[in-house]
């Protein structure tokens, strides 16, 4: 307490005492033994009122006992049921919930994981993918540096993500794996990764790379067979042994018919094998009869040019050739699409040939573009010539109607260098991205498309696209999203399809362990994106004729639907705009594959390393009671008493107000009772 406050309290006590003495002893008409009581009451009530006016503060310390946290994370994937440990894992969770000693020692929280890590709600053991490394990162985010051991109920078999035995080296929490699965090693032949291109060309042969492995202590023989449509395309005898546990097979298979073709790879099982589901694997390719040849015409060396080749050829349906303006003359007709990179005055003959051939093109402008010449070569765009450059970013136009375009973070991408000045189009234009400088939208197009009587052009009015691709990789750990944008621009420019108010984007086939997602965009009669529309998809299984109706959900400027629950097979679908009489149809195939059923044993080796790296121990599913007992007895996990100190003003002490009111009431009652005024 401060010295000034203490002096005020002493002064208040003296003043209250003086008032009591003055009223009941110095000025009192009748002096009786009751005056001492009156004086005491008056002293206390006045002193209390003065204390409230002074309002001193005092420290209030509260103590609370905090139990350490305990996270119980349960593997909810189909491999647990496949191994026959689903009932046992549910029983373990019930024992942890009902253990009085465990819940008295810990604040127990329950989670489940598969493709996602989430609070435990219900268990169905239907998740198709496992990422234990994602579980460890999520727990680290939740509990940070606090004491929070983890019970991990899993078979230890991970289908994607980082190697969790190494991820665990940086964790603060102890991880106690409980093994769900057989720890005994059996003979097992397994087909691993099958690498194949997504596309092949008719009457060509396409490469297939097959990885096969063996787990056992004997020498075994098997037959590797690749078949399609009931016809065997390749067959060979293979042998495995403890010294030769893995093999790689490189095959060339024929593409004889157009469309999606499914293939099956089979390893003949040995007599002692328990799990034969991992002896077979399916894959698919789409056989096409044409390829898009793209010519990039440029007179300068720029990182964008090399980036465009890599991005375009990420789709194996595309091939890219380079040329300068002079050398490209008389061979433009050999290509389905021509990209003009930063054209200058030497491009005059190129533009004349493109117009004569009605050839579609993509024009990319930048600091080296000679717009004073280009403006005279063509009749589509006019760029104001100022001789100055500026850096701009892009903002997605939700009313862009040429095709489905996803916002991949354009506003956060590095700026592109473009020519300063107004941009005017002499024909109808569909703007995909507009130029922005900071928070200012200039309304000038950054990426735009035109379609005049079937003649299509795309304009990208900025250089530095290679930075966009690099940033996209940093954001997503993949070039896929940016490459899809370039692929859509190339596909649009190379095609002569008519403009549609309903555009859909989907793959011709999906694998059963991945996402099955379809995207759509709908535009009104003015080709303005309509976010109020209701879209639905009707999916029909080709064999069972089962009909599934699903609404499409709006996300930003795209309608989309996830169909991950569909069974493998061939499907026909129709996307309809409700009450508008507009629909688009198509078909796709879901290739059967359940990666979670490829495992025969629990991965004890990696789980033991996980426990060791975190200074914990490995347990089997039969050791649940022992795990509970060891956690309760572990001296590292003890409740912690925490204190909280608060500075509280006296005026917050309600009992003081009650006491003052009581004292004044008692004094008034006693005076009235004894006839005093």
XYZ file of C-alpha atoms in Angstrom, residues 74-504:
431
model
C -7.692 -43.026 -32.669
C -7.070 -44.259 -36.217
C -10.480 -44.211 -37.962
C -9.355 -45.653 -41.308
C -10.623 -48.783 -43.056
C -7.324 -50.586 -42.434
C -8.267 -50.996 -38.745
C -11.463 -52.833 -39.700
C -9.607 -54.736 -42.423
C -7.122 -55.998 -39.819
C -10.005 -56.902 -37.466
C -9.150 -54.468 -34.679
C -12.152 -52.102 -34.867
C -13.996 -53.627 -31.874
C -10.803 -53.775 -29.821
C -10.003 -50.112 -30.516
C -13.518 -49.028 -29.485
C -13.161 -51.066 -26.282
C -9.870 -49.299 -25.506
C -11.480 -45.887 -25.958
C -14.292 -46.900 -23.570
C -11.749 -48.026 -20.968
C -9.923 -44.712 -21.205
C -13.196 -42.802 -20.857
C -14.309 -44.810 -17.812
C -10.974 -45.010 -15.997
C -11.443 -43.046 -12.776
C -7.727 -42.896 -11.969
C -6.866 -41.677 -15.485
C -9.513 -38.944 -15.475
C -8.552 -37.841 -11.954
C -4.941 -37.398 -13.082
C -5.457 -35.971 -16.582
C -7.743 -33.715 -18.558
C -8.479 -36.331 -21.244
C -9.418 -35.245 -24.785
C -10.357 -37.659 -27.583
C -9.593 -37.250 -31.305
C -9.926 -39.336 -34.467
C -7.891 -39.164 -37.643
C -7.773 -40.389 -41.219
C -7.536 -37.838 -43.998
C -8.350 -35.180 -41.381
C -7.592 -34.747 -37.692
C -10.682 -33.821 -35.649
C -12.477 -34.210 -32.329
C -13.790 -37.728 -31.813
C -17.485 -37.894 -32.634
C -18.405 -41.264 -34.087
C -16.255 -44.105 -35.349
C -17.052 -45.836 -38.639
C -13.567 -46.935 -39.804
C -14.274 -45.799 -43.357
C -11.557 -43.179 -43.884
C -9.555 -43.929 -47.045
C -6.203 -42.298 -46.205
C -3.913 -42.046 -43.184
C -1.449 -39.297 -42.326
C 0.083 -39.835 -38.881
C 2.543 -36.985 -39.465
C -0.446 -34.637 -39.837
C -1.747 -35.900 -36.460
C 1.570 -35.083 -34.793
C 1.669 -31.578 -36.300
C -1.950 -30.927 -35.237
C -1.289 -32.032 -31.646
C 1.799 -29.828 -31.557
C -0.327 -26.854 -32.640
C -2.971 -27.588 -29.981
C -0.764 -28.246 -26.961
C 2.405 -26.319 -27.833
C 4.936 -26.577 -25.012
C 2.557 -27.700 -22.247
C 2.773 -31.146 -20.659
C 0.378 -33.235 -22.739
C 1.252 -36.906 -23.405
C -0.497 -38.585 -26.333
C -1.990 -42.065 -26.633
C -1.928 -42.991 -30.338
C -4.135 -45.968 -31.228
C -3.140 -47.013 -34.751
C -1.699 -49.762 -36.921
C 1.130 -47.400 -37.860
C 0.497 -47.744 -41.596
C 0.612 -44.329 -43.245
C -0.571 -43.763 -46.823
C 0.712 -40.217 -47.357
C 2.624 -37.454 -45.596
C 6.027 -37.110 -43.943
C 7.764 -40.084 -42.345
C 6.316 -39.706 -38.855
C 9.198 -41.485 -37.096
C 11.388 -38.525 -38.097
C 8.725 -35.855 -37.534
C 8.505 -37.017 -33.908
C 12.078 -35.926 -33.177
C 10.947 -32.308 -32.877
C 7.915 -32.920 -30.638
C 7.586 -31.725 -27.038
C 4.961 -34.300 -26.063
C 5.505 -37.978 -25.289
C 3.734 -40.274 -27.786
C 2.541 -43.655 -26.494
C 1.626 -45.790 -29.533
C -0.884 -48.590 -28.927
C -0.471 -51.130 -31.739
C -3.708 -52.159 -33.455
C -2.868 -55.078 -35.688
C -0.949 -58.303 -35.932
C 2.730 -57.997 -35.030
C 3.631 -61.444 -36.400
C 5.366 -61.397 -39.813
C 3.857 -63.556 -42.579
C 4.885 -64.189 -46.170
C 3.354 -61.433 -48.254
C 3.660 -60.355 -51.881
C 2.657 -56.766 -52.498
C 2.191 -54.505 -55.505
C 3.394 -51.017 -54.666
C 3.402 -47.916 -56.801
C 2.257 -48.147 -60.427
C 3.570 -45.171 -62.417
C 1.812 -44.364 -65.669
C 1.039 -41.224 -67.672
C -2.516 -39.987 -67.520
C -2.767 -39.827 -71.334
C -1.600 -41.964 -74.249
C -1.960 -41.584 -78.000
C -3.864 -43.941 -80.214
C -1.797 -46.688 -81.902
C 1.207 -45.851 -79.714
C 2.734 -47.753 -76.821
C 2.784 -46.167 -73.387
C 5.231 -46.944 -70.538
C 4.154 -48.504 -67.233
C 6.440 -48.796 -64.210
C 5.398 -51.377 -61.579
C 6.966 -51.754 -58.128
C 6.546 -55.108 -56.362
C 7.898 -56.265 -53.002
C 8.066 -59.366 -50.812
C 8.002 -59.702 -47.026
C 9.129 -63.109 -45.801
C 11.996 -65.499 -45.257
C 11.495 -67.978 -48.110
C 12.090 -68.062 -51.842
C 8.749 -67.745 -53.672
C 7.632 -67.740 -57.308
C 4.726 -65.795 -58.746
C 3.206 -64.639 -62.027
C 2.930 -60.934 -62.924
C -0.019 -60.297 -65.238
C -1.350 -57.089 -66.803
C -4.807 -57.321 -68.366
C -7.548 -55.075 -69.725
C -11.115 -55.952 -70.705
C -10.504 -59.629 -69.974
C -7.508 -59.755 -72.314
C -3.992 -60.458 -71.020
C -1.559 -57.858 -72.361
C 1.575 -58.983 -70.521
C 2.575 -61.950 -68.383
C 5.902 -63.073 -66.913
C 7.279 -65.314 -64.181
C 8.880 -63.541 -61.206
C 10.822 -64.771 -58.185
C 11.428 -63.205 -54.761
C 13.667 -64.161 -51.862
C 15.065 -62.641 -48.643
C 17.973 -61.362 -50.748
C 15.700 -60.008 -53.497
C 12.746 -58.464 -51.737
C 11.768 -55.842 -54.322
C 11.669 -55.566 -58.097
C 10.763 -52.919 -60.658
C 9.088 -53.872 -63.930
C 9.099 -51.507 -66.912
C 6.557 -52.405 -69.583
C 5.310 -50.933 -72.848
C 1.598 -51.524 -73.449
C -0.357 -50.753 -76.635
C -3.059 -48.043 -76.827
C -5.483 -49.489 -79.367
C -8.766 -47.609 -78.813
C -9.815 -44.077 -77.895
C -11.281 -43.300 -74.469
C -10.686 -44.200 -70.825
C -9.162 -47.654 -70.522
C -8.823 -49.579 -67.243
C -6.012 -52.025 -66.576
C -5.420 -54.574 -63.831
C -2.025 -55.688 -62.502
C -1.985 -59.021 -60.667
C 0.639 -60.958 -58.687
C -0.346 -64.596 -58.164
C -0.601 -65.289 -54.422
C 1.548 -67.895 -52.664
C -0.037 -70.748 -50.721
C 0.859 -69.223 -47.324
C -0.327 -65.649 -47.963
C -3.006 -64.255 -45.624
C -3.625 -60.921 -47.363
C -4.181 -61.147 -51.115
C -5.858 -57.763 -51.559
C -2.459 -56.102 -52.018
C -1.590 -58.550 -54.813
C -3.644 -56.595 -57.342
C -3.845 -52.992 -58.445
C -5.855 -51.065 -61.004
C -4.871 -48.082 -63.086
C -6.322 -46.192 -66.032
C -5.255 -43.995 -68.916
C -7.138 -41.844 -71.378
C -6.280 -42.697 -74.977
C -6.571 -39.745 -77.364
C -6.100 -39.366 -81.069
C -4.732 -35.844 -81.217
C -2.155 -33.570 -79.613
C -1.954 -29.795 -79.337
C 1.210 -28.366 -80.849
C 2.045 -24.914 -79.506
C 4.533 -22.476 -81.049
C 6.071 -19.738 -78.879
C 7.361 -16.859 -80.998
C 9.784 -14.583 -79.168
C 12.767 -12.425 -80.105
C 14.038 -12.085 -76.544
C 15.380 -14.441 -73.893
C 13.183 -14.258 -70.802
C 12.392 -16.559 -67.819
C 8.710 -16.435 -68.827
C 9.457 -18.290 -72.072
C 11.060 -21.281 -70.362
C 8.366 -21.259 -67.694
C 5.622 -21.379 -70.359
C 7.147 -24.498 -71.900
C 7.297 -26.290 -68.546
C 3.809 -25.200 -67.563
C 2.168 -26.053 -70.902
C 3.921 -29.412 -71.238
C 2.843 -30.426 -67.730
C -0.208 -31.547 -69.701
C 1.143 -34.368 -71.843
C -1.342 -33.479 -74.541
C 0.757 -30.413 -75.340
C 4.117 -29.956 -77.028
C 5.915 -26.615 -77.252
C 8.320 -25.359 -79.922
C 10.321 -22.103 -79.861
C 10.979 -19.761 -82.776
C 11.763 -16.120 -83.459
C 9.566 -13.895 -85.597
C 11.525 -14.373 -88.829
C 11.949 -18.148 -88.600
C 8.282 -18.735 -87.755
C 7.033 -17.446 -91.125
C 5.475 -20.137 -93.373
C 5.242 -22.732 -90.563
C 2.514 -21.214 -88.404
C -0.088 -23.528 -89.900
C 1.757 -26.538 -88.460
C 0.576 -25.547 -84.980
C -2.854 -25.457 -83.342
C -1.886 -22.415 -81.248
C 0.678 -19.610 -81.525
C 1.919 -17.652 -78.492
C 3.356 -14.212 -79.285
C 5.685 -13.205 -76.478
C 6.343 -9.460 -76.252
C 5.942 -8.771 -79.994
C 7.903 -5.983 -81.675
C 8.031 -4.435 -85.158
C 9.463 -7.634 -86.685
C 6.194 -9.463 -85.919
C 4.315 -7.736 -88.762
C 4.451 -10.740 -91.113
C 3.507 -13.072 -88.255
C 0.328 -11.099 -87.576
C -0.529 -11.006 -91.279
C -0.168 -14.786 -91.592
C -2.195 -15.419 -88.443
C -5.020 -13.280 -89.811
C -4.887 -15.028 -93.184
C -4.997 -18.457 -91.558
C -7.605 -17.419 -88.929
C -5.201 -18.950 -86.432
C -5.910 -18.527 -82.723
C -3.204 -16.909 -80.603
C -2.102 -15.792 -77.165
C -0.352 -12.412 -76.893
C 1.804 -11.678 -73.845
C 2.879 -8.066 -73.378
C 5.480 -6.472 -71.159
C 8.246 -3.897 -70.905
C 9.784 -4.920 -74.270
C 6.549 -4.923 -76.258
C 6.537 -2.310 -79.045
C 2.869 -1.334 -78.779
C 3.166 1.521 -81.292
C 3.847 -1.165 -83.939
C 1.553 -3.862 -82.568
C -1.393 -1.453 -82.492
C -1.115 -1.179 -86.288
C -0.658 -4.922 -86.943
C -4.026 -6.079 -85.627
C -7.569 -4.843 -85.005
C -8.342 -6.378 -81.608
C -6.507 -4.358 -78.954
C -5.103 -0.849 -78.620
C -2.615 -0.097 -75.850
C -1.915 3.563 -75.099
C 1.774 4.278 -75.746
C 3.383 6.344 -72.981
C 6.902 4.921 -72.907
C 6.503 4.139 -69.218
C 6.045 0.920 -67.266
C 4.309 0.079 -64.023
C 3.928 -2.936 -61.750
C 0.433 -4.334 -61.264
C -1.250 -7.242 -59.558
C -4.365 -9.111 -60.640
C -7.913 -9.233 -59.302
C -10.247 -12.015 -60.448
C -13.393 -10.944 -62.292
C -16.201 -13.209 -61.040
C -18.195 -12.473 -64.211
C -15.582 -14.050 -66.480
C -17.565 -16.525 -68.596
C -15.167 -18.113 -71.102
C -14.332 -21.060 -68.828
C -14.087 -22.037 -65.164
C -11.205 -20.211 -63.499
C -10.160 -20.677 -59.881
C -8.837 -17.872 -57.696
C -5.379 -19.267 -56.909
C -4.357 -16.211 -54.881
C -3.856 -13.664 -57.666
C -4.066 -10.692 -55.284
C -1.128 -12.081 -53.253
C 1.091 -12.909 -56.233
C 4.155 -10.775 -57.061
C 3.369 -7.865 -59.411
C 3.780 -8.130 -63.169
C 5.509 -5.452 -65.233
C 3.198 -3.881 -67.817
C 3.024 -0.823 -70.060
C 1.503 2.241 -68.427
C -1.609 3.540 -70.174
C -5.233 2.744 -70.981
C -6.151 -0.484 -72.774
C -9.035 -0.521 -75.252
C -10.495 -3.483 -77.130
C -12.103 -3.004 -80.532
C -14.285 -6.107 -80.151
C -16.278 -7.813 -77.417
C -13.920 -8.837 -74.623
C -14.253 -11.135 -71.620
C -11.948 -9.979 -68.814
C -10.578 -12.652 -66.486
C -8.246 -10.499 -64.360
C -8.088 -6.737 -63.951
C -5.004 -4.702 -63.075
C -4.698 -3.467 -59.490
C -2.133 -1.174 -57.891
C -2.303 -1.703 -54.156
C -5.983 -1.466 -53.260
C -6.814 0.536 -56.411
C -8.471 -1.366 -59.247
C -7.550 0.378 -62.494
C -10.239 -1.511 -64.497
C -7.589 -2.166 -67.169
C -7.548 -5.870 -68.141
C -4.574 -7.999 -67.144
C -5.830 -11.243 -68.688
C -8.651 -11.141 -71.237
C -10.144 -13.272 -74.004
C -11.947 -12.464 -77.248
C -14.041 -14.646 -79.546
C -14.955 -13.159 -82.944
C -16.801 -15.551 -85.236
C -14.899 -18.524 -83.845
C -11.507 -16.752 -83.977
C -10.156 -16.723 -80.430
C -7.407 -14.625 -78.867
C -6.038 -14.428 -75.327
C -4.157 -11.395 -74.004
C -1.860 -11.417 -70.960
C -0.696 -7.845 -70.511
C 2.212 -8.298 -68.128
C 5.604 -10.006 -67.911
C 6.957 -11.909 -64.908
C 4.597 -14.887 -64.970
C 7.473 -17.074 -63.806
C 7.216 -15.345 -60.416
C 3.544 -16.320 -60.253
C 4.389 -19.973 -60.842
C 7.106 -19.867 -58.166
C 4.759 -18.208 -55.658
C 2.058 -20.774 -56.409
C 4.545 -23.525 -55.599
C 5.473 -21.823 -52.314
C 1.794 -21.517 -51.358
C 0.699 -25.015 -52.378
C 3.912 -27.092 -52.539
C 2.915 -27.820 -56.133
C 2.815 -26.128 -59.544
C -0.546 -27.758 -60.278
C -2.861 -24.802 -59.645
C -0.868 -22.355 -61.760
C -0.305 -24.926 -64.512
C -4.064 -25.555 -64.591
C -4.609 -21.824 -65.220
C -2.171 -21.844 -68.163
C -3.678 -25.102 -69.437
C -7.166 -23.569 -69.391
C -5.933 -20.549 -71.350
C -4.224 -22.799 -73.903
C -7.236 -25.084 -74.170
C -9.563 -22.136 -74.693
C -7.337 -20.511 -77.318
C -6.740 -23.766 -79.199
C -10.428 -24.690 -79.299
C -13.232 -23.462 -81.542
C -16.111 -24.402 -79.267
C -18.992 -21.975 -78.932
C -19.425 -19.941 -75.805
C -21.666 -21.600 -73.205
C -23.589 -20.194 -70.263
C -22.915 -23.372 -68.271
C -19.296 -24.531 -68.110
C -18.177 -27.683 -66.303
